[in-house]
Amino acid sequence: MISLRHANQRGKANFGWLDSKHSFSFGSYYDPQHMGFSALRVINDDRVTPGAGFATHGHRDMEIISYVLEGSIAHKDSEGNVEVLPAGEIQLMSAGSGITHSEYNASNTEPLKFLQIWIQPNTLGNTPRYQQKNFGQTLGLTTIATPTGENGTLQIKQNATLSQLILAPKSKITYQIATDRKVYVHQVAGELSIEDQPLSAGDGAKLTDMSTVTFINPSDTQSTALVFDLP
């Protein structure tokens, strides 16, 4: 079963310095039909004006992923991590027993665009942890996060796997889904077809009760998506 939600159906919040689209209920946006999917709780498509950002605030017991699409993020947290994430960089912050951090657009002239993703952990009160890596732009499926951190992936405290899917024009790939697993697809850029269901940038798809799925790029440009394999 495939359930689509198009980009223009997402929740919205605009504070001037921040223009955000919410795939699931978040902040002042509440929709009981879209509270998350399995352990996936938040996908925010954020655009931040030059020099602006999120002042120091706290998190607890959440796996927080930032995926920079354009510009760069200046990050600082209570664990002593002070980093800049350029476009293409992926950050995983395990909030665990508690962490405070700030995130700002590192540029005073260029806008910042990034995805903020929250996944609920399967254990609570863990020691906070910070991870950051660029996984490149390799065609096909590139595994980004796993429960074990195997093969250079980021280690996430949930029985979940996050992959980056990049398809060349007019290409396709088949993905195997294990028994009792769910898959969520967030289309980042370009076009994608999932079993004849079309996705454009910002669209999301919930996949349930499926053993395989074929992802097709029907267009003449490259396609990029995130694939969440969830319990």
PDB file of C-alpha atoms in Angstrom:
ATOM      1  CA  MET A   1       0.000   0.000   0.000  1.00  0.00           C
ATOM      2  CA  ILE A   2       1.266   3.463  -0.933  1.00  0.00           C
ATOM      3  CA  SER A   3      -0.081   6.648   0.634  1.00  0.00           C
ATOM      4  CA  LEU A   4       1.119   9.942  -0.873  1.00  0.00           C
ATOM      5  CA  ARG A   5       1.200  13.395   0.646  1.00  0.00           C
ATOM      6  CA  HIS A   6       2.132  16.191  -1.711  1.00  0.00           C
ATOM      7  CA  ALA A   7       4.347  19.131  -0.786  1.00  0.00           C
ATOM      8  CA  ASN A   8       1.533  21.671  -0.958  1.00  0.00           C
ATOM      9  CA  GLN A   9      -0.482  19.697   1.616  1.00  0.00           C
ATOM     10  CA  ARG A  10       2.140  20.083   4.360  1.00  0.00           C
ATOM     11  CA  GLY A  11       1.795  22.349   7.356  1.00  0.00           C
ATOM     12  CA  LYS A  12       3.359  25.797   7.140  1.00  0.00           C
ATOM     13  CA  ALA A  13       5.058  28.254   9.474  1.00  0.00           C
ATOM     14  CA  ASN A  14       6.654  31.554   8.491  1.00  0.00           C
ATOM     15  CA  PHE A  15       8.404  33.754  11.047  1.00  0.00           C
ATOM     16  CA  GLY A  16      10.135  36.021   8.563  1.00  0.00           C
ATOM     17  CA  TRP A  17      13.615  34.689   9.247  1.00  0.00           C
ATOM     18  CA  LEU A  18      12.327  31.088   8.990  1.00  0.00           C
ATOM     19  CA  ASP A  19      10.038  29.620   6.335  1.00  0.00           C
ATOM     20  CA  SER A  20       9.208  26.036   7.246  1.00  0.00           C
ATOM     21  CA  LYS A  21       7.096  23.260   5.753  1.00  0.00           C
ATOM     22  CA  HIS A  22       6.066  20.415   8.085  1.00  0.00           C
ATOM     23  CA  SER A  23       5.440  16.889   6.784  1.00  0.00           C
ATOM     24  CA  PHE A  24       4.060  15.963  10.226  1.00  0.00           C
ATOM     25  CA  SER A  25       2.452  17.868  13.099  1.00  0.00           C
ATOM     26  CA  PHE A  26       4.960  20.255  14.639  1.00  0.00           C
ATOM     27  CA  GLY A  27       4.800  23.414  16.758  1.00  0.00           C
ATOM     28  CA  SER A  28       1.579  25.320  16.060  1.00  0.00           C
ATOM     29  CA  TYR A  29       0.707  23.003  13.168  1.00  0.00           C
ATOM     30  CA  TYR A  30      -1.456  20.103  14.335  1.00  0.00           C
ATOM     31  CA  ASP A  31      -3.107  17.465  12.182  1.00  0.00           C
ATOM     32  CA  PRO A  32      -4.192  14.226  13.898  1.00  0.00           C
ATOM     33  CA  GLN A  33      -3.908  12.428  10.538  1.00  0.00           C
ATOM     34  CA  HIS A  34      -0.222  13.319  10.286  1.00  0.00           C
ATOM     35  CA  MET A  35       1.450  12.763  13.656  1.00  0.00           C
ATOM     36  CA  GLY A  36       4.406  10.815  12.301  1.00  0.00           C
ATOM     37  CA  PHE A  37       5.031   7.411  10.760  1.00  0.00           C
ATOM     38  CA  SER A  38       6.357   4.572  12.916  1.00  0.00           C
ATOM     39  CA  ALA A  39       9.408   6.033  14.747  1.00  0.00           C
ATOM     40  CA  LEU A  40       9.692   8.912  12.268  1.00  0.00           C
ATOM     41  CA  ARG A  41       8.269  11.960  14.019  1.00  0.00           C
ATOM     42  CA  VAL A  42       9.390  15.121  12.186  1.00  0.00           C
ATOM     43  CA  ILE A  43      10.469  16.192   8.707  1.00  0.00           C
ATOM     44  CA  ASN A  44      10.748  19.965   8.503  1.00  0.00           C
ATOM     45  CA  ASP A  45      11.806  21.623   5.247  1.00  0.00           C
ATOM     46  CA  ASP A  46      13.460  24.789   6.600  1.00  0.00           C
ATOM     47  CA  ARG A  47      14.656  27.929   4.830  1.00  0.00           C
ATOM     48  CA  VAL A  48      16.602  30.384   7.006  1.00  0.00           C
ATOM     49  CA  THR A  49      17.523  33.939   6.036  1.00  0.00           C
ATOM     50  CA  PRO A  50      21.191  35.061   6.137  1.00  0.00           C
ATOM     51  CA  GLY A  51      22.621  35.399   9.651  1.00  0.00           C
ATOM     52  CA  ALA A  52      19.450  34.143  11.365  1.00  0.00           C
ATOM     53  CA  GLY A  53      18.789  30.895  13.174  1.00  0.00           C
ATOM     54  CA  PHE A  54      17.625  28.934  16.184  1.00  0.00           C
ATOM     55  CA  ALA A  55      18.921  30.292  19.500  1.00  0.00           C
ATOM     56  CA  THR A  56      20.109  27.891  22.207  1.00  0.00           C
ATOM     57  CA  HIS A  57      17.364  25.421  23.134  1.00  0.00           C
ATOM     58  CA  GLY A  58      17.138  21.954  24.605  1.00  0.00           C
ATOM     59  CA  HIS A  59      16.233  18.447  23.442  1.00  0.00           C
ATOM     60  CA  ARG A  60      15.873  15.120  25.207  1.00  0.00           C
ATOM     61  CA  ASP A  61      15.470  11.524  24.009  1.00  0.00           C
ATOM     62  CA  MET A  62      15.307  12.250  20.286  1.00  0.00           C
ATOM     63  CA  GLU A  63      17.507  11.358  17.306  1.00  0.00           C
ATOM     64  CA  ILE A  64      17.822  14.620  15.343  1.00  0.00           C
ATOM     65  CA  ILE A  65      19.148  14.611  11.786  1.00  0.00           C
ATOM     66  CA  SER A  66      20.033  17.745   9.821  1.00  0.00           C
ATOM     67  CA  TYR A  67      20.565  17.368   6.066  1.00  0.00           C
ATOM     68  CA  VAL A  68      21.957  20.549   4.477  1.00  0.00           C
ATOM     69  CA  LEU A  69      20.702  21.193   0.945  1.00  0.00           C
ATOM     70  CA  GLU A  70      21.925  24.753   0.317  1.00  0.00           C
ATOM     71  CA  GLY A  71      24.200  27.059   2.302  1.00  0.00           C
ATOM     72  CA  SER A  72      25.733  26.032   5.627  1.00  0.00           C
ATOM     73  CA  ILE A  73      24.758  25.651   9.300  1.00  0.00           C
ATOM     74  CA  ALA A  74      26.791  26.938  12.249  1.00  0.00           C
ATOM     75  CA  HIS A  75      26.201  24.451  15.087  1.00  0.00           C
ATOM     76  CA  LYS A  76      27.146  24.730  18.765  1.00  0.00           C
ATOM     77  CA  ASP A  77      26.032  22.458  21.613  1.00  0.00           C
ATOM     78  CA  SER A  78      26.469  21.804  25.326  1.00  0.00           C
ATOM     79  CA  GLU A  79      28.715  18.804  24.621  1.00  0.00           C
ATOM     80  CA  GLY A  80      31.384  21.161  23.302  1.00  0.00           C
ATOM     81  CA  ASN A  81      30.793  20.555  19.601  1.00  0.00           C
ATOM     82  CA  VAL A  82      31.276  23.665  17.458  1.00  0.00           C
ATOM     83  CA  GLU A  83      30.877  22.786  13.776  1.00  0.00           C
ATOM     84  CA  VAL A  84      29.921  24.202  10.394  1.00  0.00           C
ATOM     85  CA  LEU A  85      27.844  21.935   8.147  1.00  0.00           C
ATOM     86  CA  PRO A  86      28.163  22.830   4.444  1.00  0.00           C
ATOM     87  CA  ALA A  87      25.749  21.694   1.742  1.00  0.00           C
ATOM     88  CA  GLY A  88      25.767  17.906   1.412  1.00  0.00           C
ATOM     89  CA  GLU A  89      26.678  17.361   5.058  1.00  0.00           C
ATOM     90  CA  ILE A  90      24.511  15.200   7.306  1.00  0.00           C
ATOM     91  CA  GLN A  91      24.482  15.599  11.079  1.00  0.00           C
ATOM     92  CA  LEU A  92      23.032  13.186  13.635  1.00  0.00           C
ATOM     93  CA  MET A  93      22.619  14.491  17.162  1.00  0.00           C
ATOM     94  CA  SER A  94      21.452  11.944  19.730  1.00  0.00           C
ATOM     95  CA  ALA A  95      19.885  14.108  22.442  1.00  0.00           C
ATOM     96  CA  GLY A  96      19.705  11.254  24.960  1.00  0.00           C
ATOM     97  CA  SER A  97      19.556  12.391  28.599  1.00  0.00           C
ATOM     98  CA  GLY A  98      19.576  16.035  27.509  1.00  0.00           C
ATOM     99  CA  ILE A  99      21.475  18.455  25.291  1.00  0.00           C
ATOM    100  CA  THR A 100      21.220  22.126  24.368  1.00  0.00           C
ATOM    101  CA  HIS A 101      22.314  23.525  21.027  1.00  0.00           C
ATOM    102  CA  SER A 102      22.000  26.417  18.612  1.00  0.00           C
ATOM    103  CA  GLU A 103      21.806  26.381  14.821  1.00  0.00           C
ATOM    104  CA  TYR A 104      22.392  29.451  12.658  1.00  0.00           C
ATOM    105  CA  ASN A 105      22.798  30.245   9.005  1.00  0.00           C
ATOM    106  CA  ALA A 106      26.580  30.512   8.830  1.00  0.00           C
ATOM    107  CA  SER A 107      26.372  33.106   6.032  1.00  0.00           C
ATOM    108  CA  ASN A 108      25.359  36.756   6.324  1.00  0.00           C
ATOM    109  CA  THR A 109      24.598  36.942   2.603  1.00  0.00           C
ATOM    110  CA  GLU A 110      23.326  33.544   1.394  1.00  0.00           C
ATOM    111  CA  PRO A 111      20.142  31.696   2.434  1.00  0.00           C
ATOM    112  CA  LEU A 112      20.200  28.310   4.155  1.00  0.00           C
ATOM    113  CA  LYS A 113      17.994  25.380   3.186  1.00  0.00           C
ATOM    114  CA  PHE A 114      18.003  22.151   5.156  1.00  0.00           C
ATOM    115  CA  LEU A 115      15.857  19.255   6.312  1.00  0.00           C
ATOM    116  CA  GLN A 116      15.404  18.721  10.041  1.00  0.00           C
ATOM    117  CA  ILE A 117      14.369  15.155  10.860  1.00  0.00           C
ATOM    118  CA  TRP A 118      13.409  13.684  14.232  1.00  0.00           C
ATOM    119  CA  ILE A 119      13.292   9.962  14.941  1.00  0.00           C
ATOM    120  CA  GLN A 120      12.176   8.610  18.304  1.00  0.00           C
ATOM    121  CA  PRO A 121      14.846   6.372  19.922  1.00  0.00           C
ATOM    122  CA  ASN A 122      14.106   2.865  21.167  1.00  0.00           C
ATOM    123  CA  THR A 123      16.027   3.442  24.418  1.00  0.00           C
ATOM    124  CA  LEU A 124      15.848   6.475  26.702  1.00  0.00           C
ATOM    125  CA  GLY A 125      18.334   8.399  28.810  1.00  0.00           C
ATOM    126  CA  ASN A 126      21.339   7.643  26.619  1.00  0.00           C
ATOM    127  CA  THR A 127      24.561   9.651  26.724  1.00  0.00           C
ATOM    128  CA  PRO A 128      24.260  12.519  24.202  1.00  0.00           C
ATOM    129  CA  ARG A 129      26.281  12.011  21.028  1.00  0.00           C
ATOM    130  CA  TYR A 130      27.174  14.082  17.956  1.00  0.00           C
ATOM    131  CA  GLN A 131      28.021  12.675  14.501  1.00  0.00           C
ATOM    132  CA  GLN A 132      28.604  14.422  11.157  1.00  0.00           C
ATOM    133  CA  LYS A 133      29.534  13.150   7.681  1.00  0.00           C
ATOM    134  CA  ASN A 134      29.246  13.857   3.958  1.00  0.00           C
ATOM    135  CA  PHE A 135      28.181  10.726   2.074  1.00  0.00           C
ATOM    136  CA  GLY A 136      28.714  12.218  -1.375  1.00  0.00           C
ATOM    137  CA  GLN A 137      26.503  12.000  -4.430  1.00  0.00           C
ATOM    138  CA  THR A 138      26.928   8.372  -5.486  1.00  0.00           C
ATOM    139  CA  LEU A 139      24.211   7.048  -7.769  1.00  0.00           C
ATOM    140  CA  GLY A 140      21.873   4.441  -6.289  1.00  0.00           C
ATOM    141  CA  LEU A 141      21.166   3.826  -2.614  1.00  0.00           C
ATOM    142  CA  THR A 142      23.742   5.025  -0.080  1.00  0.00           C
ATOM    143  CA  THR A 143      23.137   3.963   3.517  1.00  0.00           C
ATOM    144  CA  ILE A 144      23.487   6.940   5.861  1.00  0.00           C
ATOM    145  CA  ALA A 145      22.357   5.729   9.298  1.00  0.00           C
ATOM    146  CA  THR A 146      22.025   2.279  10.871  1.00  0.00           C
ATOM    147  CA  PRO A 147      21.475   0.916  14.410  1.00  0.00           C
ATOM    148  CA  THR A 148      25.067  -0.422  14.507  1.00  0.00           C
ATOM    149  CA  GLY A 149      26.962   2.330  12.671  1.00  0.00           C
ATOM    150  CA  GLU A 150      28.361  -0.353  10.363  1.00  0.00           C
ATOM    151  CA  ASN A 151      30.430   0.445   7.266  1.00  0.00           C
ATOM    152  CA  GLY A 152      31.000   4.056   8.214  1.00  0.00           C
ATOM    153  CA  THR A 153      27.332   4.938   8.663  1.00  0.00           C
ATOM    154  CA  LEU A 154      26.011   7.188  11.406  1.00  0.00           C
ATOM    155  CA  GLN A 155      24.762   5.186  14.394  1.00  0.00           C
ATOM    156  CA  ILE A 156      21.134   5.832  15.287  1.00  0.00           C
ATOM    157  CA  LYS A 157      19.470   4.639  18.488  1.00  0.00           C
ATOM    158  CA  GLN A 158      16.498   3.033  16.767  1.00  0.00           C
ATOM    159  CA  ASN A 159      15.889  -0.090  14.706  1.00  0.00           C
ATOM    160  CA  ALA A 160      15.798   2.082  11.595  1.00  0.00           C
ATOM    161  CA  THR A 161      17.884   2.657   8.491  1.00  0.00           C
ATOM    162  CA  LEU A 162      18.155   5.904   6.540  1.00  0.00           C
ATOM    163  CA  SER A 163      19.416   5.878   2.952  1.00  0.00           C
ATOM    164  CA  GLN A 164      20.044   8.507   0.295  1.00  0.00           C
ATOM    165  CA  LEU A 165      18.606   7.578  -3.099  1.00  0.00           C
ATOM    166  CA  ILE A 166      20.080   9.259  -6.178  1.00  0.00           C
ATOM    167  CA  LEU A 167      18.853   8.154  -9.590  1.00  0.00           C
ATOM    168  CA  ALA A 168      20.243   9.207 -12.932  1.00  0.00           C
ATOM    169  CA  PRO A 169      17.713  10.265 -15.610  1.00  0.00           C
ATOM    170  CA  LYS A 170      15.541   7.423 -16.933  1.00  0.00           C
ATOM    171  CA  SER A 171      16.895   4.907 -14.419  1.00  0.00           C
ATOM    172  CA  LYS A 172      15.383   2.700 -11.729  1.00  0.00           C
ATOM    173  CA  ILE A 173      16.249   0.586  -8.702  1.00  0.00           C
ATOM    174  CA  THR A 174      14.380  -2.101  -6.742  1.00  0.00           C
ATOM    175  CA  TYR A 175      14.368  -2.047  -2.946  1.00  0.00           C
ATOM    176  CA  GLN A 176      13.638  -5.082  -0.764  1.00  0.00           C
ATOM    177  CA  ILE A 177      11.419  -4.520   2.277  1.00  0.00           C
ATOM    178  CA  ALA A 178      11.685  -7.022   5.125  1.00  0.00           C
ATOM    179  CA  THR A 179       8.616  -8.578   6.733  1.00  0.00           C
ATOM    180  CA  ASP A 180       6.756  -6.242   9.125  1.00  0.00           C
ATOM    181  CA  ARG A 181       8.837  -3.219   8.051  1.00  0.00           C
ATOM    182  CA  LYS A 182       7.539   0.109   6.811  1.00  0.00           C
ATOM    183  CA  VAL A 183       9.198   2.549   4.427  1.00  0.00           C
ATOM    184  CA  TYR A 184       8.840   6.308   4.179  1.00  0.00           C
ATOM    185  CA  VAL A 185      10.175   8.230   1.176  1.00  0.00           C
ATOM    186  CA  HIS A 186      10.821  11.981   1.203  1.00  0.00           C
ATOM    187  CA  GLN A 187      11.499  13.427  -2.230  1.00  0.00           C
ATOM    188  CA  VAL A 188      14.306  15.979  -1.967  1.00  0.00           C
ATOM    189  CA  ALA A 189      14.805  17.078  -5.591  1.00  0.00           C
ATOM    190  CA  GLY A 190      13.702  16.046  -9.067  1.00  0.00           C
ATOM    191  CA  GLU A 191      11.012  13.520  -9.929  1.00  0.00           C
ATOM    192  CA  LEU A 192      10.375   9.971  -8.738  1.00  0.00           C
ATOM    193  CA  SER A 193       7.785   7.341  -9.578  1.00  0.00           C
ATOM    194  CA  ILE A 194       6.847   4.676  -7.024  1.00  0.00           C
ATOM    195  CA  GLU A 195       4.705   1.945  -8.570  1.00  0.00           C
ATOM    196  CA  ASP A 196       3.259   4.513 -11.026  1.00  0.00           C
ATOM    197  CA  GLN A 197       2.692   7.082  -8.250  1.00  0.00           C
ATOM    198  CA  PRO A 198       4.554  10.332  -9.106  1.00  0.00           C
ATOM    199  CA  LEU A 199       6.534  12.326  -6.522  1.00  0.00           C
ATOM    200  CA  SER A 200       8.033  15.807  -6.851  1.00  0.00           C
ATOM    201  CA  ALA A 201      10.264  17.776  -4.474  1.00  0.00           C
ATOM    202  CA  GLY A 202       8.729  17.957  -0.996  1.00  0.00           C
ATOM    203  CA  ASP A 203       6.324  15.061  -1.531  1.00  0.00           C
ATOM    204  CA  GLY A 204       6.246  12.121   0.874  1.00  0.00           C
ATOM    205  CA  ALA A 205       5.122   8.498   0.528  1.00  0.00           C
ATOM    206  CA  LYS A 206       4.204   5.932   3.181  1.00  0.00           C
ATOM    207  CA  LEU A 207       4.784   2.330   2.098  1.00  0.00           C
ATOM    208  CA  THR A 208       3.176  -0.463   4.119  1.00  0.00           C
ATOM    209  CA  ASP A 209       2.537  -4.198   3.548  1.00  0.00           C
ATOM    210  CA  MET A 210       4.986  -4.374   0.634  1.00  0.00           C
ATOM    211  CA  SER A 211       7.897  -6.775   0.085  1.00  0.00           C
ATOM    212  CA  THR A 212       9.575  -4.900  -2.776  1.00  0.00           C
ATOM    213  CA  VAL A 213       9.300  -1.469  -4.333  1.00  0.00           C
ATOM    214  CA  THR A 214      10.736  -0.122  -7.566  1.00  0.00           C
ATOM    215  CA  PHE A 215      11.880   3.497  -7.636  1.00  0.00           C
ATOM    216  CA  ILE A 216      11.930   5.041 -11.132  1.00  0.00           C
ATOM    217  CA  ASN A 217      13.269   8.392 -12.260  1.00  0.00           C
ATOM    218  CA  PRO A 218      11.092   9.170 -15.306  1.00  0.00           C
ATOM    219  CA  SER A 219      12.651  12.575 -15.984  1.00  0.00           C
ATOM    220  CA  ASP A 220      15.646  13.961 -17.852  1.00  0.00           C
ATOM    221  CA  THR A 221      17.259  15.291 -14.664  1.00  0.00           C
ATOM    222  CA  GLN A 222      18.750  13.626 -11.569  1.00  0.00           C
ATOM    223  CA  SER A 223      16.427  12.595  -8.740  1.00  0.00           C
ATOM    224  CA  THR A 224      17.276  12.672  -5.023  1.00  0.00           C
ATOM    225  CA  ALA A 225      15.218  11.202  -2.169  1.00  0.00           C
ATOM    226  CA  LEU A 226      15.584   9.967   1.410  1.00  0.00           C
ATOM    227  CA  VAL A 227      14.404   6.430   2.195  1.00  0.00           C
ATOM    228  CA  PHE A 228      13.541   5.545   5.799  1.00  0.00           C
ATOM    229  CA  ASP A 229      13.264   1.812   6.623  1.00  0.00           C
ATOM    230  CA  LEU A 230      11.293   1.658   9.861  1.00  0.00           C
ATOM    231  CA  PRO A 231       9.970  -0.849  12.400  1.00  0.00           C
TER     232      PRO A 231
END
